Amino acid sequence: MAIAREAEPVGSLKEVREAGLDREDLLGVYRNMLMSRGIEERGHILYRQGKIPGSFYTGRGNEGAAVGVATAMGTDDVGTPLHRDMGVHIVRGVEPWRIFAQFMGRVDGPTKGRDGNVHMADSKLGLIAMVSHLPAMLPVAVGCALAFRIREEKRVAVGWFGEGASARGDTHEAMTLAGVRKLPMVFVCDNNQWAYSTPTHLEFATDHVADRAEAYGFEGIVVDGTDVLAVYREAKRAIEKARAGGGPTLIECVTLRMEGHAVHDDAFYVPKELFEKWAEADPIERFRTWLRTNADMSDEEEDEIAGEVKKTLNDALKRAEESPLPDPSTLTEGVYATPEDLDTPHHK
Ligand SMILES: Cc1ncc(C[n+]2csc(CCOP(=O)(O)OP(=O)(O)O)c2C)c(N)n1
Ligand SMILES: [Mg+2]
């Protein structure tokens, strides 16, 4: 029994319209989910071809949670997405070819070949690249929220963290400060039930991570992370509440990590039945079915979206492969921000 509120699934098209999405938006959400998965599937191929230095991380099963939250963010809001949140980069407008370039350490990746695989973000799109996700980015996101408060800007910071990372002290510090100062902050927990090989009952003793929110003085919500529309609705409410001065919210998106921690891990320790059960709640398939039932998505529309995603990804791969590796003589460039780098709406 959760202490936090357990969110209901989203039902009708009318309900979704009331939450702020029209039919075109919904097809865009579907496209963004397909794009996220497509990028990671092609990433696996690049890895097997030996083109990705280091390991490779994916968020399979988390597409709905990532896209749902990012769709609810405002243009001037800021976020710190993690290695399971490809959908956030896509929704914010990072071009897929730049993500492939990042995977391969090329100069056209968002970190210009300075960092590996998913340690990336484009600050011009309101995203801050992760340092580590355990959970080094929560204090950074809360710092952004504090800055918005001091500058009296109507902006919100969204900080992601894993359920395993919630055991670390930085989570506690970030939530304490956000709670006592009622900062415009939304905490999003990607609860994929595993922290590497550690299951949730060895990570926290409450039923849910979101149950802790009440103790920090704000609302906790548990939502099915495979239901993109329920995630969107809850994120939208939380973000607008934070913008209106109502303080933080902790949203826990429950999913299952559908692959190993990274490609080097075959997840032998996850019971097979768990994978089988959660495969039935695949977020993309769920939303596709919802669109067909509730928004009359036709075969033609579905094919058009799938075709467009496929073409975008094929072109993106080609373009990324043409991007060179960084010149070693430029190693120290970009380590410190220039005044021009800081001249964005997000730094003012
Ligand atoms: C200080 C530190 N310890 C260990 C790691 C290695 N590590 C990276 S992610 C991870 C598991 C995190 O689990 P969780 O927070 O549930 O996120 P998930 O990977 O499941 O999304 C570990 C042990 C690290 N990056 N930093
Ligand atoms: Mg986890």
CSV table of C-alpha atoms and ligand atoms in Angstrom, one decimal:
chain,number,residue,atom,x,y,z
A,1,MET,CA,0.0,0.0,0.0
A,2,ALA,CA,1.6,3.2,-1.1
A,3,ILE,CA,1.6,6.4,1.0
A,4,ALA,CA,2.1,8.3,-2.3
A,5,ARG,CA,-0.8,8.8,-4.6
A,6,GLU,CA,-1.1,6.1,-7.2
A,7,ALA,CA,-2.0,7.7,-10.6
A,8,GLU,CA,-4.9,6.3,-12.6
A,9,PRO,CA,-4.3,5.3,-16.3
A,10,VAL,CA,-5.5,7.8,-18.9
A,11,GLY,CA,-8.7,6.8,-20.6
A,12,SER,CA,-10.2,8.8,-23.4
A,13,LEU,CA,-9.0,11.3,-26.1
A,14,LYS,CA,-11.2,13.9,-24.4
A,15,GLU,CA,-9.2,13.5,-21.1
A,16,VAL,CA,-6.0,13.8,-23.0
A,17,ARG,CA,-7.2,17.0,-24.8
A,18,GLU,CA,-8.0,18.5,-21.4
A,19,ALA,CA,-4.5,17.7,-20.3
A,20,GLY,CA,-3.2,19.7,-23.3
A,21,LEU,CA,-2.5,17.4,-26.2
A,22,ASP,CA,-4.4,17.4,-29.5
A,23,ARG,CA,-4.4,14.6,-32.0
A,24,GLU,CA,-1.3,15.9,-33.9
A,25,ASP,CA,0.6,16.2,-30.6
A,26,LEU,CA,-0.3,12.6,-29.9
A,27,LEU,CA,1.1,11.4,-33.2
A,28,GLY,CA,4.2,13.4,-32.4
A,29,VAL,CA,4.5,11.6,-29.0
A,30,TYR,CA,4.3,8.3,-30.8
A,31,ARG,CA,6.9,9.4,-33.3
A,32,ASN,CA,9.3,10.5,-30.5
A,33,MET,CA,8.9,7.1,-28.8
A,34,LEU,CA,9.7,5.2,-32.0
A,35,MET,CA,12.6,7.5,-32.6
A,36,SER,CA,14.0,6.9,-29.1
A,37,ARG,CA,13.8,3.1,-29.5
A,38,GLY,CA,15.1,3.2,-33.0
A,39,ILE,CA,18.2,5.2,-32.0
A,40,GLU,CA,19.0,2.7,-29.3
A,41,GLU,CA,18.4,-0.3,-31.5
A,42,ARG,CA,20.8,1.1,-34.0
A,43,GLY,CA,23.2,1.9,-31.2
A,44,HIS,CA,23.4,-1.8,-30.5
A,45,ILE,CA,24.4,-2.5,-34.0
A,46,LEU,CA,27.1,0.2,-33.9
A,47,TYR,CA,28.3,-1.3,-30.7
A,48,ARG,CA,28.6,-4.8,-32.3
A,49,GLN,CA,30.4,-3.2,-35.2
A,50,GLY,CA,33.0,-2.0,-32.7
A,51,LYS,CA,32.2,1.7,-33.5
A,52,ILE,CA,31.2,2.7,-29.9
A,53,PRO,CA,34.1,3.2,-27.5
A,54,GLY,CA,33.3,2.0,-24.0
A,55,SER,CA,30.0,0.4,-23.1
A,56,PHE,CA,26.6,1.3,-24.3
A,57,TYR,CA,23.5,2.0,-22.3
A,58,THR,CA,19.8,2.0,-23.3
A,59,GLY,CA,16.4,2.9,-21.8
A,60,ARG,CA,14.4,0.2,-23.5
A,61,GLY,CA,11.0,0.1,-21.7
A,62,ASN,CA,11.5,3.7,-20.5
A,63,GLU,CA,10.5,5.5,-23.7
A,64,GLY,CA,7.0,6.4,-22.4
A,65,ALA,CA,8.3,7.7,-19.1
A,66,ALA,CA,11.0,9.9,-20.8
A,67,VAL,CA,8.8,11.2,-23.6
A,68,GLY,CA,5.8,11.7,-21.3
A,69,VAL,CA,7.7,14.0,-18.9
A,70,ALA,CA,9.7,15.9,-21.6
A,71,THR,CA,6.4,16.6,-23.5
A,72,ALA,CA,5.1,18.3,-20.4
A,73,MET,CA,8.1,20.6,-20.0
A,74,GLY,CA,8.0,24.2,-21.2
A,75,THR,CA,10.6,25.6,-23.6
A,76,ASP,CA,12.4,27.6,-21.0
A,77,ASP,CA,12.4,24.8,-18.4
A,78,VAL,CA,15.6,22.9,-17.7
A,79,GLY,CA,16.2,19.2,-17.3
A,80,THR,CA,19.0,16.8,-16.4
A,81,PRO,CA,18.1,13.5,-18.2
A,82,LEU,CA,20.0,10.3,-17.5
A,83,HIS,CA,21.1,7.2,-19.4
A,84,ARG,CA,17.5,5.8,-19.6
A,85,ASP,CA,16.0,9.0,-20.9
A,86,MET,CA,16.8,9.2,-24.6
A,87,GLY,CA,13.3,10.3,-25.2
A,88,VAL,CA,14.0,13.6,-23.4
A,89,HIS,CA,16.7,14.5,-25.9
A,90,ILE,CA,14.4,13.7,-28.8
A,91,VAL,CA,11.5,15.7,-27.5
A,92,ARG,CA,13.7,18.7,-26.8
A,93,GLY,CA,14.9,18.6,-30.4
A,94,VAL,CA,18.4,17.0,-30.4
A,95,GLU,CA,18.9,15.8,-34.0
A,96,PRO,CA,19.3,12.0,-34.1
A,97,TRP,CA,22.5,12.2,-36.2
A,98,ARG,CA,24.2,14.2,-33.4
A,99,ILE,CA,23.3,11.4,-31.0
A,100,PHE,CA,24.9,8.8,-33.2
A,101,ALA,CA,27.9,11.1,-33.5
A,102,GLN,CA,28.0,11.2,-29.7
A,103,PHE,CA,27.8,7.4,-29.4
A,104,MET,CA,30.8,7.1,-31.7
A,105,GLY,CA,32.8,9.9,-30.0
A,106,ARG,CA,32.7,12.2,-33.1
A,107,VAL,CA,33.0,16.0,-33.1
A,108,ASP,CA,29.3,16.6,-34.0
A,109,GLY,CA,28.0,14.9,-30.9
A,110,PRO,CA,26.5,17.3,-28.2
A,111,THR,CA,29.8,17.0,-26.2
A,112,LYS,CA,31.9,17.3,-29.4
A,113,GLY,CA,33.5,14.0,-28.8
A,114,ARG,CA,34.6,14.9,-25.2
A,115,ASP,CA,32.4,12.4,-23.4
A,116,GLY,CA,31.1,8.9,-24.1
A,117,ASN,CA,27.8,7.5,-25.2
A,118,VAL,CA,24.9,8.8,-23.1
A,119,HIS,CA,26.7,11.4,-21.0
A,120,MET,CA,25.4,14.1,-23.2
A,121,ALA,CA,23.0,17.0,-23.5
A,122,ASP,CA,22.6,20.2,-25.5
A,123,SER,CA,22.4,23.2,-23.1
A,124,LYS,CA,20.9,25.4,-25.8
A,125,LEU,CA,17.8,23.1,-25.6
A,126,GLY,CA,17.6,23.4,-21.8
A,127,LEU,CA,19.3,20.2,-21.0
A,128,ILE,CA,22.4,19.7,-18.8
A,129,ALA,CA,24.7,16.7,-19.5
A,130,MET,CA,25.0,14.2,-16.7
A,131,VAL,CA,28.2,13.9,-14.8
A,132,SER,CA,27.3,10.7,-13.1
A,133,HIS,CA,23.8,9.6,-12.4
A,134,LEU,CA,24.3,8.4,-8.8
A,135,PRO,CA,22.6,11.0,-8.5
A,136,ALA,CA,25.1,13.8,-9.1
A,137,MET,CA,22.5,15.7,-11.2
A,138,LEU,CA,19.8,16.2,-8.6
A,139,PRO,CA,21.8,18.9,-6.7
A,140,VAL,CA,22.5,20.6,-10.1
A,141,ALA,CA,18.8,20.6,-11.0
A,142,VAL,CA,17.8,21.9,-7.6
A,143,GLY,CA,20.5,24.6,-8.0
A,144,CYS,CA,18.7,25.6,-11.3
A,145,ALA,CA,15.4,25.7,-9.4
A,146,LEU,CA,16.9,27.9,-6.7
A,147,ALA,CA,18.3,30.3,-9.4
A,148,PHE,CA,14.9,30.5,-11.0
A,149,ARG,CA,13.4,31.4,-7.6
A,150,ILE,CA,16.0,34.1,-6.9
A,151,ARG,CA,15.6,35.6,-10.4
A,152,GLU,CA,11.9,35.4,-10.1
A,153,GLU,CA,11.6,33.5,-13.4
A,154,LYS,CA,8.6,31.3,-14.1
A,155,ARG,CA,10.7,28.3,-15.0
A,156,VAL,CA,10.9,24.8,-13.6
A,157,ALA,CA,13.8,22.4,-13.2
A,158,VAL,CA,13.2,18.6,-13.8
A,159,GLY,CA,15.8,16.2,-12.3
A,160,TRP,CA,15.9,12.5,-13.1
A,161,PHE,CA,17.3,9.8,-10.8
A,162,GLY,CA,17.3,6.0,-10.7
A,163,GLU,CA,15.6,4.2,-7.8
A,164,GLY,CA,18.9,2.8,-6.8
A,165,ALA,CA,20.5,6.2,-6.8
A,166,SER,CA,17.7,7.3,-4.3
A,167,ALA,CA,19.7,5.5,-1.6
A,168,ARG,CA,22.5,8.1,-1.9
A,169,GLY,CA,22.9,11.2,0.3
A,170,ASP,CA,22.7,13.6,-2.6
A,171,THR,CA,19.1,12.6,-3.2
A,172,HIS,CA,18.3,13.5,0.4
A,173,GLU,CA,20.1,16.8,0.3
A,174,ALA,CA,18.5,17.8,-3.0
A,175,MET,CA,15.0,16.9,-1.7
A,176,THR,CA,15.4,18.6,1.6
A,177,LEU,CA,16.5,21.9,0.0
A,178,ALA,CA,13.8,21.8,-2.6
A,179,GLY,CA,11.2,21.0,0.0
A,180,VAL,CA,12.1,23.6,2.6
A,181,ARG,CA,12.4,26.4,0.0
A,182,LYS,CA,9.4,25.2,-2.0
A,183,LEU,CA,11.5,25.4,-5.2
A,184,PRO,CA,10.0,25.0,-8.7
A,185,MET,CA,11.4,21.5,-9.0
A,186,VAL,CA,10.1,18.2,-10.3
A,187,PHE,CA,11.9,15.0,-9.3
A,188,VAL,CA,11.4,12.1,-11.7
A,189,CYS,CA,12.5,8.6,-10.5
A,190,ASP,CA,13.1,6.1,-13.2
A,191,ASN,CA,12.2,3.1,-11.1
A,192,ASN,CA,13.1,0.2,-13.4
A,193,GLN,CA,13.3,-2.2,-10.5
A,194,TRP,CA,17.0,-2.9,-10.7
A,195,ALA,CA,20.2,-1.0,-9.9
A,196,TYR,CA,22.6,-3.0,-11.8
A,197,SER,CA,22.0,-6.4,-10.2
A,198,THR,CA,20.4,-5.1,-7.0
A,199,PRO,CA,16.6,-5.5,-6.8
A,200,THR,CA,14.4,-2.8,-5.1
A,201,HIS,CA,13.8,-4.6,-1.8
A,202,LEU,CA,17.5,-4.3,-1.2
A,203,GLU,CA,17.5,-0.6,-2.2
A,204,PHE,CA,14.7,0.9,0.0
A,205,ALA,CA,12.4,-0.4,2.7
A,206,THR,CA,9.3,1.5,1.7
A,207,ASP,CA,6.9,0.2,-0.9
A,208,HIS,CA,7.7,3.1,-3.2
A,209,VAL,CA,10.4,5.7,-3.6
A,210,ALA,CA,7.6,8.3,-3.9
A,211,ASP,CA,6.4,7.4,-0.4
A,212,ARG,CA,9.4,9.4,0.9
A,213,ALA,CA,8.1,12.7,-0.7
A,214,GLU,CA,5.7,13.4,2.2
A,215,ALA,CA,8.6,13.4,4.6
A,216,TYR,CA,10.3,16.1,2.6
A,217,GLY,CA,7.1,18.2,2.6
A,218,PHE,CA,5.8,17.6,-0.9
A,219,GLU,CA,3.6,15.3,-3.0
A,220,GLY,CA,4.7,11.9,-4.2
A,221,ILE,CA,3.0,10.1,-7.1
A,222,VAL,CA,3.5,6.6,-8.4
A,223,VAL,CA,2.7,6.2,-12.0
A,224,ASP,CA,2.9,3.3,-14.5
A,225,GLY,CA,5.9,4.4,-16.6
A,226,THR,CA,4.7,2.3,-19.5
A,227,ASP,CA,1.6,4.6,-19.9
A,228,VAL,CA,3.0,7.6,-21.7
A,229,LEU,CA,-0.2,9.6,-21.3
A,230,ALA,CA,-0.5,9.0,-17.6
A,231,VAL,CA,3.1,10.1,-17.2
A,232,TYR,CA,2.4,13.2,-19.3
A,233,ARG,CA,-0.7,14.1,-17.3
A,234,GLU,CA,1.1,13.8,-13.9
A,235,ALA,CA,4.2,15.6,-15.1
A,236,LYS,CA,2.2,18.4,-16.6
A,237,ARG,CA,0.3,18.9,-13.3
A,238,ALA,CA,3.5,18.8,-11.3
A,239,ILE,CA,5.4,21.2,-13.6
A,240,GLU,CA,2.5,23.7,-13.7
A,241,LYS,CA,2.1,23.4,-9.9
A,242,ALA,CA,5.8,24.1,-9.5
A,243,ARG,CA,5.6,27.1,-11.9
A,244,ALA,CA,2.7,28.5,-9.9
A,245,GLY,CA,4.7,28.5,-6.7
A,246,GLY,CA,3.3,25.2,-5.3
A,247,GLY,CA,6.7,23.6,-4.7
A,248,PRO,CA,8.2,20.3,-5.8
A,249,THR,CA,6.7,16.9,-6.7
A,250,LEU,CA,8.3,13.5,-6.8
A,251,ILE,CA,7.0,11.4,-9.6
A,252,GLU,CA,8.0,7.7,-9.6
A,253,CYS,CA,7.7,6.1,-13.0
A,254,VAL,CA,7.6,2.3,-12.6
A,255,THR,CA,8.9,0.2,-15.5
A,256,LEU,CA,11.3,-2.7,-15.9
A,257,ARG,CA,14.8,-2.3,-17.3
A,258,MET,CA,14.2,-4.4,-20.4
A,259,GLU,CA,17.9,-5.0,-21.1
A,260,GLY,CA,21.0,-5.4,-19.0
A,261,HIS,CA,22.5,-2.5,-17.1
A,262,ALA,CA,24.6,-1.9,-20.2
A,263,VAL,CA,25.6,-4.1,-23.2
A,264,HIS,CA,28.2,-5.8,-21.2
A,265,ASP,CA,25.6,-7.2,-18.8
A,266,ASP,CA,23.1,-10.0,-19.9
A,267,ALA,CA,20.9,-9.4,-16.8
A,268,PHE,CA,21.1,-13.2,-15.9
A,269,TYR,CA,19.9,-12.2,-12.4
A,270,VAL,CA,16.5,-10.9,-13.5
A,271,PRO,CA,13.9,-13.6,-13.4
A,272,LYS,CA,12.8,-14.5,-16.9
A,273,GLU,CA,9.1,-14.4,-15.9
A,274,LEU,CA,9.6,-10.7,-15.0
A,275,PHE,CA,10.8,-9.9,-18.5
A,276,GLU,CA,7.9,-11.8,-20.0
A,277,LYS,CA,5.4,-10.0,-17.8
A,278,TRP,CA,6.7,-6.6,-18.6
A,279,ALA,CA,7.1,-7.3,-22.3
A,280,GLU,CA,3.3,-7.4,-22.4
A,281,ALA,CA,3.3,-3.8,-21.2
A,282,ASP,CA,5.7,-2.5,-23.8
A,283,PRO,CA,5.1,1.3,-23.8
A,284,ILE,CA,5.3,1.7,-27.6
A,285,GLU,CA,2.9,-1.1,-28.3
A,286,ARG,CA,0.6,0.1,-25.5
A,287,PHE,CA,0.4,3.6,-27.0
A,288,ARG,CA,0.1,2.3,-30.5
A,289,THR,CA,-3.0,0.3,-29.4
A,290,TRP,CA,-4.4,3.3,-27.5
A,291,LEU,CA,-4.0,5.5,-30.6
A,292,ARG,CA,-5.7,3.0,-32.8
A,293,THR,CA,-8.6,2.6,-30.4
A,294,ASN,CA,-9.0,6.1,-29.1
A,295,ALA,CA,-7.7,8.4,-31.8
A,296,ASP,CA,-8.4,6.4,-35.0
A,297,MET,CA,-4.8,6.1,-36.0
A,298,SER,CA,-5.0,4.6,-39.5
A,299,ASP,CA,-2.7,2.0,-41.2
A,300,GLU,CA,-1.5,4.8,-43.5
A,301,GLU,CA,-0.7,7.2,-40.6
A,302,GLU,CA,1.1,4.4,-38.8
A,303,ASP,CA,3.2,3.5,-41.8
A,304,GLU,CA,4.0,7.1,-42.6
A,305,ILE,CA,5.3,7.7,-39.1
A,306,ALA,CA,7.3,4.5,-39.0
A,307,GLY,CA,8.7,5.2,-42.5
A,308,GLU,CA,9.7,8.8,-41.6
A,309,VAL,CA,11.5,7.6,-38.5
A,310,LYS,CA,13.3,4.9,-40.4
A,311,LYS,CA,14.4,7.3,-43.1
A,312,THR,CA,15.5,9.9,-40.5
A,313,LEU,CA,17.6,7.2,-38.7
A,314,ASN,CA,19.2,5.9,-41.9
A,315,ASP,CA,20.2,9.4,-43.0
A,316,ALA,CA,21.3,10.2,-39.5
A,317,LEU,CA,23.6,7.2,-39.3
A,318,LYS,CA,25.3,8.1,-42.6
A,319,ARG,CA,25.8,11.7,-41.6
A,320,ALA,CA,27.2,10.7,-38.2
A,321,GLU,CA,29.7,8.3,-39.8
A,322,GLU,CA,31.0,11.2,-41.8
A,323,SER,CA,31.7,13.2,-38.7
A,324,PRO,CA,35.4,13.0,-37.8
A,325,LEU,CA,36.9,12.2,-34.4
A,326,PRO,CA,38.0,15.3,-32.5
A,327,ASP,CA,41.5,16.6,-33.2
A,328,PRO,CA,43.7,15.8,-30.1
A,329,SER,CA,45.1,19.3,-30.3
A,330,THR,CA,41.7,20.7,-29.4
A,331,LEU,CA,41.4,18.7,-26.2
A,332,THR,CA,41.1,21.6,-23.8
A,333,GLU,CA,38.6,23.5,-26.0
A,334,GLY,CA,35.1,23.7,-24.6
A,335,VAL,CA,36.3,22.7,-21.1
A,336,TYR,CA,35.3,26.1,-19.9
A,337,ALA,CA,32.3,28.0,-21.2
A,338,THR,CA,32.8,31.2,-23.2
A,339,PRO,CA,30.5,34.2,-22.7
A,340,GLU,CA,28.9,33.2,-26.0
A,341,ASP,CA,28.2,29.7,-24.7
A,342,LEU,CA,26.4,31.2,-21.7
A,343,ASP,CA,24.3,33.6,-23.9
A,344,THR,CA,21.2,31.4,-23.9
A,345,PRO,CA,17.8,31.9,-22.3
A,346,HIS,CA,18.7,29.2,-19.9
A,347,HIS,CA,21.8,31.0,-18.5
A,348,LYS,CA,20.4,34.5,-18.2
B,1,LIG,C1,29.5,6.6,-7.3
B,1,LIG,C2,29.2,5.5,-8.3
B,1,LIG,N1,29.1,4.2,-8.0
B,1,LIG,C3,28.8,3.3,-9.0
B,1,LIG,C4,28.6,3.7,-10.3
B,1,LIG,C5,28.2,2.6,-11.3
B,1,LIG,N2,26.8,2.7,-11.6
B,1,LIG,C6,26.3,3.4,-12.5
B,1,LIG,S1,24.6,3.3,-12.7
B,1,LIG,C7,24.6,2.2,-11.4
B,1,LIG,C8,23.2,1.6,-11.0
B,1,LIG,C9,22.2,2.6,-10.7
B,1,LIG,O1,20.9,2.1,-10.5
B,1,LIG,P1,19.7,3.0,-10.6
B,1,LIG,O2,19.9,4.3,-9.9
B,1,LIG,O3,18.5,2.2,-10.2
B,1,LIG,O4,19.6,3.4,-12.1
B,1,LIG,P2,19.4,2.5,-13.4
B,1,LIG,O5,20.8,2.3,-14.0
B,1,LIG,O6,18.7,1.3,-13.0
B,1,LIG,O7,18.6,3.4,-14.4
B,1,LIG,C10,25.8,1.9,-10.9
B,1,LIG,C11,26.1,1.0,-9.8
B,1,LIG,C12,28.7,5.1,-10.6
B,1,LIG,N3,28.4,5.5,-11.8
B,1,LIG,N4,29.0,6.0,-9.6
B,2,MG,MG,17.2,1.3,-11.5
